Coordinates of C-alpha atoms and ligand atoms in Angstrom, one line a residue:
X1 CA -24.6 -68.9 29.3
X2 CA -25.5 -65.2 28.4
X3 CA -27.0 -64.8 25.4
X4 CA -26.7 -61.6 23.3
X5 CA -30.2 -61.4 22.8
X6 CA -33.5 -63.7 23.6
X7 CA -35.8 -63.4 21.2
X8 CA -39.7 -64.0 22.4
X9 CA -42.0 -65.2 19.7
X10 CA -40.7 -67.1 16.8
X11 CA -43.6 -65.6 14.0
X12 CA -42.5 -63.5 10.7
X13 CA -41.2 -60.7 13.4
X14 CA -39.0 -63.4 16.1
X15 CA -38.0 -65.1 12.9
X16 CA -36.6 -62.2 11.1
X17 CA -35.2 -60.3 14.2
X18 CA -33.1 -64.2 14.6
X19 CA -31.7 -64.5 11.4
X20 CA -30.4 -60.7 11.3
X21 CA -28.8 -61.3 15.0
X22 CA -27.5 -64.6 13.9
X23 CA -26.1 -63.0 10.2
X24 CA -24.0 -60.2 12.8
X25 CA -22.7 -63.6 14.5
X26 CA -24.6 -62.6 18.1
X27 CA -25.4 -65.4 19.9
X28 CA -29.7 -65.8 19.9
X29 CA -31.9 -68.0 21.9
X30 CA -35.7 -67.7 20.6
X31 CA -38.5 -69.0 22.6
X32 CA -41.9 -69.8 21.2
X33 CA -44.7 -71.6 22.7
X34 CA -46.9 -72.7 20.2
X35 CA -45.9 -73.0 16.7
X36 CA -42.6 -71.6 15.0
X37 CA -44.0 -69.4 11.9
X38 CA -46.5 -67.9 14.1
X39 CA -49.9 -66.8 12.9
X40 CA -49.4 -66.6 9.8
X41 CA -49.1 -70.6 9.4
X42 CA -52.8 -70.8 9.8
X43 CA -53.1 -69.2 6.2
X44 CA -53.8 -71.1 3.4
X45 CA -52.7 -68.8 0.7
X46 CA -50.5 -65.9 1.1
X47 CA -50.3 -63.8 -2.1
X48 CA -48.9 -60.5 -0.6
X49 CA -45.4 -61.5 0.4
X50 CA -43.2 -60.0 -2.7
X51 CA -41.5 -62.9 -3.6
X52 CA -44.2 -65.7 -3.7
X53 CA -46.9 -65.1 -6.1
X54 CA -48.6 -67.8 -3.7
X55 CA -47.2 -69.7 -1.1
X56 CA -49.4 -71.3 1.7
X57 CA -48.8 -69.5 5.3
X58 CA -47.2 -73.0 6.8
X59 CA -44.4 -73.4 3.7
X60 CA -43.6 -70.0 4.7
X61 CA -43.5 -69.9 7.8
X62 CA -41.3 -73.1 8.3
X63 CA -39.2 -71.7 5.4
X64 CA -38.2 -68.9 7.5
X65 CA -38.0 -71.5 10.4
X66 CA -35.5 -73.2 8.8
X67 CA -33.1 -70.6 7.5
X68 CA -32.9 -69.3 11.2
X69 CA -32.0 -72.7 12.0
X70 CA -29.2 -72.8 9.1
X71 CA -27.9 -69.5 10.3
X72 CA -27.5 -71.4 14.2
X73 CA -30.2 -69.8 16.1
X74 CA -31.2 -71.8 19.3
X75 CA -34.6 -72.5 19.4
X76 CA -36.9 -73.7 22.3
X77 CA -40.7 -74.4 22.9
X78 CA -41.6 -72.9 26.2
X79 CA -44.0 -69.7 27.5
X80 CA -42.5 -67.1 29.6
X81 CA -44.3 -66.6 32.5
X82 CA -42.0 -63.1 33.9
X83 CA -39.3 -61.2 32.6
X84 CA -36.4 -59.2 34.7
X85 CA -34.1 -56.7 34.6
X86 CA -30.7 -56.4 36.7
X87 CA -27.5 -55.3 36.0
X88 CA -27.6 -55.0 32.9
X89 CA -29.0 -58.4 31.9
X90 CA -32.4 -59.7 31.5
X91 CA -33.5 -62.5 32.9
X92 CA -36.6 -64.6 31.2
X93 CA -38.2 -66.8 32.9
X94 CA -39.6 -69.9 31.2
X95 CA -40.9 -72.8 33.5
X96 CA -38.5 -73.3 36.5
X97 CA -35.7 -72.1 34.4
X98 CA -34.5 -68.9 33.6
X99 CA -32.3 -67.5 30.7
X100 CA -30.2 -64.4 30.6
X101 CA -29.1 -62.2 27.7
X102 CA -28.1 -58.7 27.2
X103 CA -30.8 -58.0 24.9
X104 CA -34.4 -58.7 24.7
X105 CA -36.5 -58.7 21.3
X106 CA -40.4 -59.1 22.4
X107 CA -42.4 -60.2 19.3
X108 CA -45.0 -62.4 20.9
X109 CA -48.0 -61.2 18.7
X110 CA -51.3 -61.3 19.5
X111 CA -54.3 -64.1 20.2
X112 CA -57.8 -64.2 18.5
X113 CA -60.1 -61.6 20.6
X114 CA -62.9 -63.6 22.5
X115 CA -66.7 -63.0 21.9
X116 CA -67.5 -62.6 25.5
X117 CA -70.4 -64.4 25.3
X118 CA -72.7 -66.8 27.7
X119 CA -71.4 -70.9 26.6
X120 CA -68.6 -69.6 24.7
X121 CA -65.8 -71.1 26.8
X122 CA -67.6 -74.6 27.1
X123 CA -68.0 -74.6 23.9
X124 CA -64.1 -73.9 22.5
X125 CA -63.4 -77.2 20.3
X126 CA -66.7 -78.2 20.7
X127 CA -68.4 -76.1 17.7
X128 CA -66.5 -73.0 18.7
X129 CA -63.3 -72.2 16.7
X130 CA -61.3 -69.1 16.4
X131 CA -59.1 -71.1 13.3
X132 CA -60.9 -71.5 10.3
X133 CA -58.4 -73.2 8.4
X134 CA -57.6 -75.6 11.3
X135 CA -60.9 -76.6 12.0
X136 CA -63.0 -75.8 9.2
X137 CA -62.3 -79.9 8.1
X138 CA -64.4 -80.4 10.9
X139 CA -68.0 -78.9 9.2
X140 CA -67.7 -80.7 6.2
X141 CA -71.1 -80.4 4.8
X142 CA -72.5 -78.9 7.6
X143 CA -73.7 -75.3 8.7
X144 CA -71.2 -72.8 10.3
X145 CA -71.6 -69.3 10.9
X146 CA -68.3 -66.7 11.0
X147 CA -68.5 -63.5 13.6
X148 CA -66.4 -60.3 12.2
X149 CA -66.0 -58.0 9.1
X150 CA -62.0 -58.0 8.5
X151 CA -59.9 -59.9 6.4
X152 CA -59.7 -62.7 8.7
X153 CA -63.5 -63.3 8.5
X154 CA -63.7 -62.4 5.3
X155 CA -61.4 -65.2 3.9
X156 CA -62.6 -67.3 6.9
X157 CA -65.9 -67.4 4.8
X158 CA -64.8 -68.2 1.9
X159 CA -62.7 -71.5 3.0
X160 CA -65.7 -72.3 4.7
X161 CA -67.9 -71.7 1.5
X162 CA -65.8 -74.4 0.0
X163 CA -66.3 -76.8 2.9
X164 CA -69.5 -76.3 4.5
X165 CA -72.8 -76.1 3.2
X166 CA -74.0 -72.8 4.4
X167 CA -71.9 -69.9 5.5
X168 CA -73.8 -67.2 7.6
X169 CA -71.3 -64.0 8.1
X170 CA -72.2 -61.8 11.0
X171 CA -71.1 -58.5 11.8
X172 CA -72.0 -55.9 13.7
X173 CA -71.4 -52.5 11.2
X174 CA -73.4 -52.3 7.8
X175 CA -69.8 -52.2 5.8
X176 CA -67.0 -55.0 6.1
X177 CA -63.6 -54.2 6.5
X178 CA -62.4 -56.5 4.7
X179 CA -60.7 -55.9 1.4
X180 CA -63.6 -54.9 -1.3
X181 CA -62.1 -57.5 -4.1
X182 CA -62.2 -60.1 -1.5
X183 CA -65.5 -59.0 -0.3
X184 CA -66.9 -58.7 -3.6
X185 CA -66.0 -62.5 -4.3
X186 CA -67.4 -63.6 -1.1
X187 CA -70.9 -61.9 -1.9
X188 CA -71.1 -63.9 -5.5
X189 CA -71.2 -67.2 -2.8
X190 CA -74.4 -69.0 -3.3
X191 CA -74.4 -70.6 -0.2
X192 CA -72.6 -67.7 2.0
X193 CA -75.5 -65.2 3.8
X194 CA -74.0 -61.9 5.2
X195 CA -76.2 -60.6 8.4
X196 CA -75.4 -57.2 8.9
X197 CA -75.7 -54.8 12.0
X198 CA -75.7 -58.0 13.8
X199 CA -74.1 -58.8 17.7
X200 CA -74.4 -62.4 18.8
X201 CA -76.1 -61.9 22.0
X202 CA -75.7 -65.9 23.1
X203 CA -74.7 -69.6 22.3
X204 CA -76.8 -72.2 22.8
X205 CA -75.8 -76.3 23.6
X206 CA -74.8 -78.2 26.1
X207 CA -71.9 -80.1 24.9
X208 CA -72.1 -79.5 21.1
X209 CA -73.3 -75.8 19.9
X210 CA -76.2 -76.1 18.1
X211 CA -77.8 -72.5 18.0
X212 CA -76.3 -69.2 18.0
X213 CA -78.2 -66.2 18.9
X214 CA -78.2 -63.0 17.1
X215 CA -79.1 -59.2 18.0
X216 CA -80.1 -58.1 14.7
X217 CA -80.8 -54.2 14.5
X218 CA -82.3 -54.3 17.5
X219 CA -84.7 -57.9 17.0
X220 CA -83.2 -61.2 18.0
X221 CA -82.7 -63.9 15.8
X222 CA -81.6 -67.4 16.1
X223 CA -79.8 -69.6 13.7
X224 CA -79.6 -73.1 13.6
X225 CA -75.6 -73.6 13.6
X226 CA -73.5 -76.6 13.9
X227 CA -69.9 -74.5 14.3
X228 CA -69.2 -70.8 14.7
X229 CA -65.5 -69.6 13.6
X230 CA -65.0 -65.9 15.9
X231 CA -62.8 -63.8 13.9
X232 CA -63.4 -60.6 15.5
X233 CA -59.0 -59.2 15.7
X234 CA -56.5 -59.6 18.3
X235 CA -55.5 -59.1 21.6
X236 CA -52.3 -58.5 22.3
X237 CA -49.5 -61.1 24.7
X238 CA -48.7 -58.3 26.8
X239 CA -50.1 -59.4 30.5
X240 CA -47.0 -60.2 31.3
X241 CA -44.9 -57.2 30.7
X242 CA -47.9 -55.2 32.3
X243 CA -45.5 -53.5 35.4
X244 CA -42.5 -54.5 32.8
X245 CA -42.8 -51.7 30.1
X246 CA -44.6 -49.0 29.3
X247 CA -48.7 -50.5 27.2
X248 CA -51.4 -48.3 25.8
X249 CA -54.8 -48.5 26.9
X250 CA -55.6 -51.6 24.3
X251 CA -52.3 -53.6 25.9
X252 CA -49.8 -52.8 22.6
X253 CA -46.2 -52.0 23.5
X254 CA -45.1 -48.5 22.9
X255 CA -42.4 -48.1 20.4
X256 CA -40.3 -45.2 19.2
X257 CA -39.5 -45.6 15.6
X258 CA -36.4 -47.3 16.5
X259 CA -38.8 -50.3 18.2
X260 CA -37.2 -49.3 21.5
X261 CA -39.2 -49.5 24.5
X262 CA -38.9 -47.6 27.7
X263 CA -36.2 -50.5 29.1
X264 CA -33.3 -49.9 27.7
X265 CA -31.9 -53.5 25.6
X266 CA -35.9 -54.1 25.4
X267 CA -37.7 -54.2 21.5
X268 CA -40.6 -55.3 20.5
X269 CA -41.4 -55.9 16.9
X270 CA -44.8 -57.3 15.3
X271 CA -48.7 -57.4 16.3
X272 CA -47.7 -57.3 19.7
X273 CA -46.6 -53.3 19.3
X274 CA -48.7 -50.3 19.0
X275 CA -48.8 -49.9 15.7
X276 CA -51.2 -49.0 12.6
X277 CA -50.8 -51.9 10.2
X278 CA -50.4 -55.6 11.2
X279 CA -49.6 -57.2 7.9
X280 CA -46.6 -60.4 7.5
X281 CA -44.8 -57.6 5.7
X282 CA -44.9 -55.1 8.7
X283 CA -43.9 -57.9 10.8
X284 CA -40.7 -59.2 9.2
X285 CA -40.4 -55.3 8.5
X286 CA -40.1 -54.6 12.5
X287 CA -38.2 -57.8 13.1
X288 CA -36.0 -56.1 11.1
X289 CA -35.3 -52.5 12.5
X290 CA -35.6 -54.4 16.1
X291 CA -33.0 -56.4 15.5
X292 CA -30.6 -54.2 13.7
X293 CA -31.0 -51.6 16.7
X294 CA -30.4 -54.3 19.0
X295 CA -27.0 -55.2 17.1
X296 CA -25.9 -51.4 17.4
X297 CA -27.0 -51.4 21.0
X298 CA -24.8 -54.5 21.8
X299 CA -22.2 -53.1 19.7
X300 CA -21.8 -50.0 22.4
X301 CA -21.7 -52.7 25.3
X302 CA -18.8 -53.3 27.0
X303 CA -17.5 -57.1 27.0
Ligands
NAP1 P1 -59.6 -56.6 12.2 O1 -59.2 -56.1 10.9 O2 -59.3 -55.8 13.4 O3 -61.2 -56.9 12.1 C1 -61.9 -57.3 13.2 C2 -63.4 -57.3 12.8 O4 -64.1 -57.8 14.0 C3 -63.9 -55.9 12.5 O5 -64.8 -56.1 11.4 C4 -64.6 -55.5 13.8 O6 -65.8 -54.8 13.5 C5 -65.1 -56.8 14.3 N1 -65.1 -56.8 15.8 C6 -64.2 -56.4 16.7 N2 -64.5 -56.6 17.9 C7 -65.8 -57.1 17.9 C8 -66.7 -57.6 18.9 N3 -66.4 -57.5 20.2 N4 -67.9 -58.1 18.4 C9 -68.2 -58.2 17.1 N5 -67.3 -57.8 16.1 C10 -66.1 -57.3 16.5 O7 -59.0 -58.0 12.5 P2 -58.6 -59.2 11.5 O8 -59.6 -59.4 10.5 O9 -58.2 -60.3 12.4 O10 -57.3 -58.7 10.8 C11 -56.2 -58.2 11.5 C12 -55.1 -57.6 10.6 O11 -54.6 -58.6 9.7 C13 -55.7 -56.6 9.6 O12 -54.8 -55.6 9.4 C14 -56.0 -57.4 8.4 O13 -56.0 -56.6 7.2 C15 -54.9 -58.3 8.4 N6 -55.2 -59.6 7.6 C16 -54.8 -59.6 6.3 C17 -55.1 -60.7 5.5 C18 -54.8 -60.7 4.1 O14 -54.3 -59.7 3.6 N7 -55.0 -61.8 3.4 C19 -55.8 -61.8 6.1 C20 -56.1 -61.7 7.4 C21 -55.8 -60.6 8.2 P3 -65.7 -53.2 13.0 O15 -65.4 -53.4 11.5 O16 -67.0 -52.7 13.3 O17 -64.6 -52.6 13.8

């Protein structure tokens, strides 16, 4: 079978670009490898989506799961490892199998950004998170300490507050980036401690991690920590398009405004593209130009 389009990624943006392809009756395959919904059903709360004053991350996300699914979009788990061009068609390889389709929407997003530090890998599930709200169960009581300034760490902290009983926040600047209102909140936290103009320089256990080191302004520290959730951004799931399409120098797909790449039949839509503003809204906002280019573009094929 040749699909009109494969969509890669089935978050806000995959989801979205599937249910316009599907409501213009083209035939859609979308591939995701962890979690249909995407990053966004990690959240516990979503308040910024216009049309839930509140709505946890996972409702929506499976909401918008499930009315690409009413619409008759094939789904599949599975991680492409290559994707190729020839005559016309893609082919996306997934596995030992490979899919084909006239058009390809690219909206694989982005994974948490990695500390880089010494232990960090041995410790991943073993104090180390990069999920707050899917581990943070785990430090009941306990003390946990959140790396990063933005909105992730921010709200990271204060699900931990609720959970844990101590909260250190490191980052590295003297300012968060984090929205002020949520920042402000965070700061009345009895039991939440922001270090500032902090780096961690190093993790310390063997099989559990028990201390985390700190570079504070210039003097080490070390804290006694029983987890450590590393919200420092993204990195983009690009390494496979690397000789594929055009990346700029941080990995992010570049776009015109039409979410075309440099490969003609090619979009990409979400985190995964450069772009200024990662928000759910920007996401399903890019599914949305992607896929309604994409319908044009098929539109001017010939049968
Ligand atoms: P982000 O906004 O890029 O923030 C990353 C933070 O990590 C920054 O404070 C940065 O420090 C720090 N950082 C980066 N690399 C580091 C390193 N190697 N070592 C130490 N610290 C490092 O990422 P994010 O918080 O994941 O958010 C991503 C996007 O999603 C943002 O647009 C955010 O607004 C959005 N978001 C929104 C919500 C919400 O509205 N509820 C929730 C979560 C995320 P500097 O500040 O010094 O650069």
């Amino acid at each position: 079978m040749i699909y009109d389009c494969i969509v890669i990624g089935g978050g806000p943006a995959g989801l979205s670009s599937a249910i316009y392809l599907r409501r213009a009756l083209k035939s859609v395959l979308l591939i995701e490898k962890g979690v249909f919904g995407g990053q966004i059903t990690t959240s516990p709360k979503v308040e910024n989506y216009p049309g839930f004053k509140e709505i946890s991350g996972l409702e929506l996300g499976t909401k918008m799961y499930e009315q690409s699914k009413e619409l008759g979009v094939e789904t599949m788990y599975g991680e492409v490892s290559k994707i190729t061009k020839n005559e016309d068609l893609f082919q996306v390889f997934v596995g030992d199998k490979q899919y084909q389709s006239k058009v390809v929407i690219y909206a694989t997003g982005a994974s948490p950004r990695k500390l880089g530090v010494l232990n960090e890998e041995k410790l991943v599930g073993s104090g180390i998170s990069y999920c707050a709200t899917c581990d943070g169960a785990f430090f009941k009581g306990k003390t946990v300490c959140v790396v990063g300034g933005g909105n992730t760490a921010v709200d990271d902290a204060l699900y931990l507050s609720n959970v844990a009983q101590k909260v250190y926040v490191i980052h590295r600047r003297d300012t968060f980036r984090g929205e002020p209102v949520k920042v402000a909140i965070l700061k009345e936290k009895e039991n939440v401690s922001c270090i500032m103009n902090a780096t961690v320089k190093e993790v310390i256990g063997d099989s559990q991690v028990k201390q985390i080191v700190l570079n504070v302004k210039g003097k080490e520290q070390t804290l006694d920590v029983d987890g450590i959730f590393v919200a420092i951004g993204q990195v983009p799931n690009t390494t496979i398009l690397e000789d594929f399409v055009p990346l700029n120098d941080n990995g992010y797909i570049k776009t015109n405004l039409q979410l075309e790449t440099s490969v003609a039949g090619f979009y990409a839509a979400g985190d995964v593209r450069e772009k200024q503003v990662r928000q759910l809204t920007t996401a399903t906002n890019d599914g949305t130009i992607a896929s309604v280019m994409a319908i044009e573009y098929l539109n001017t094929l010939k049968d």
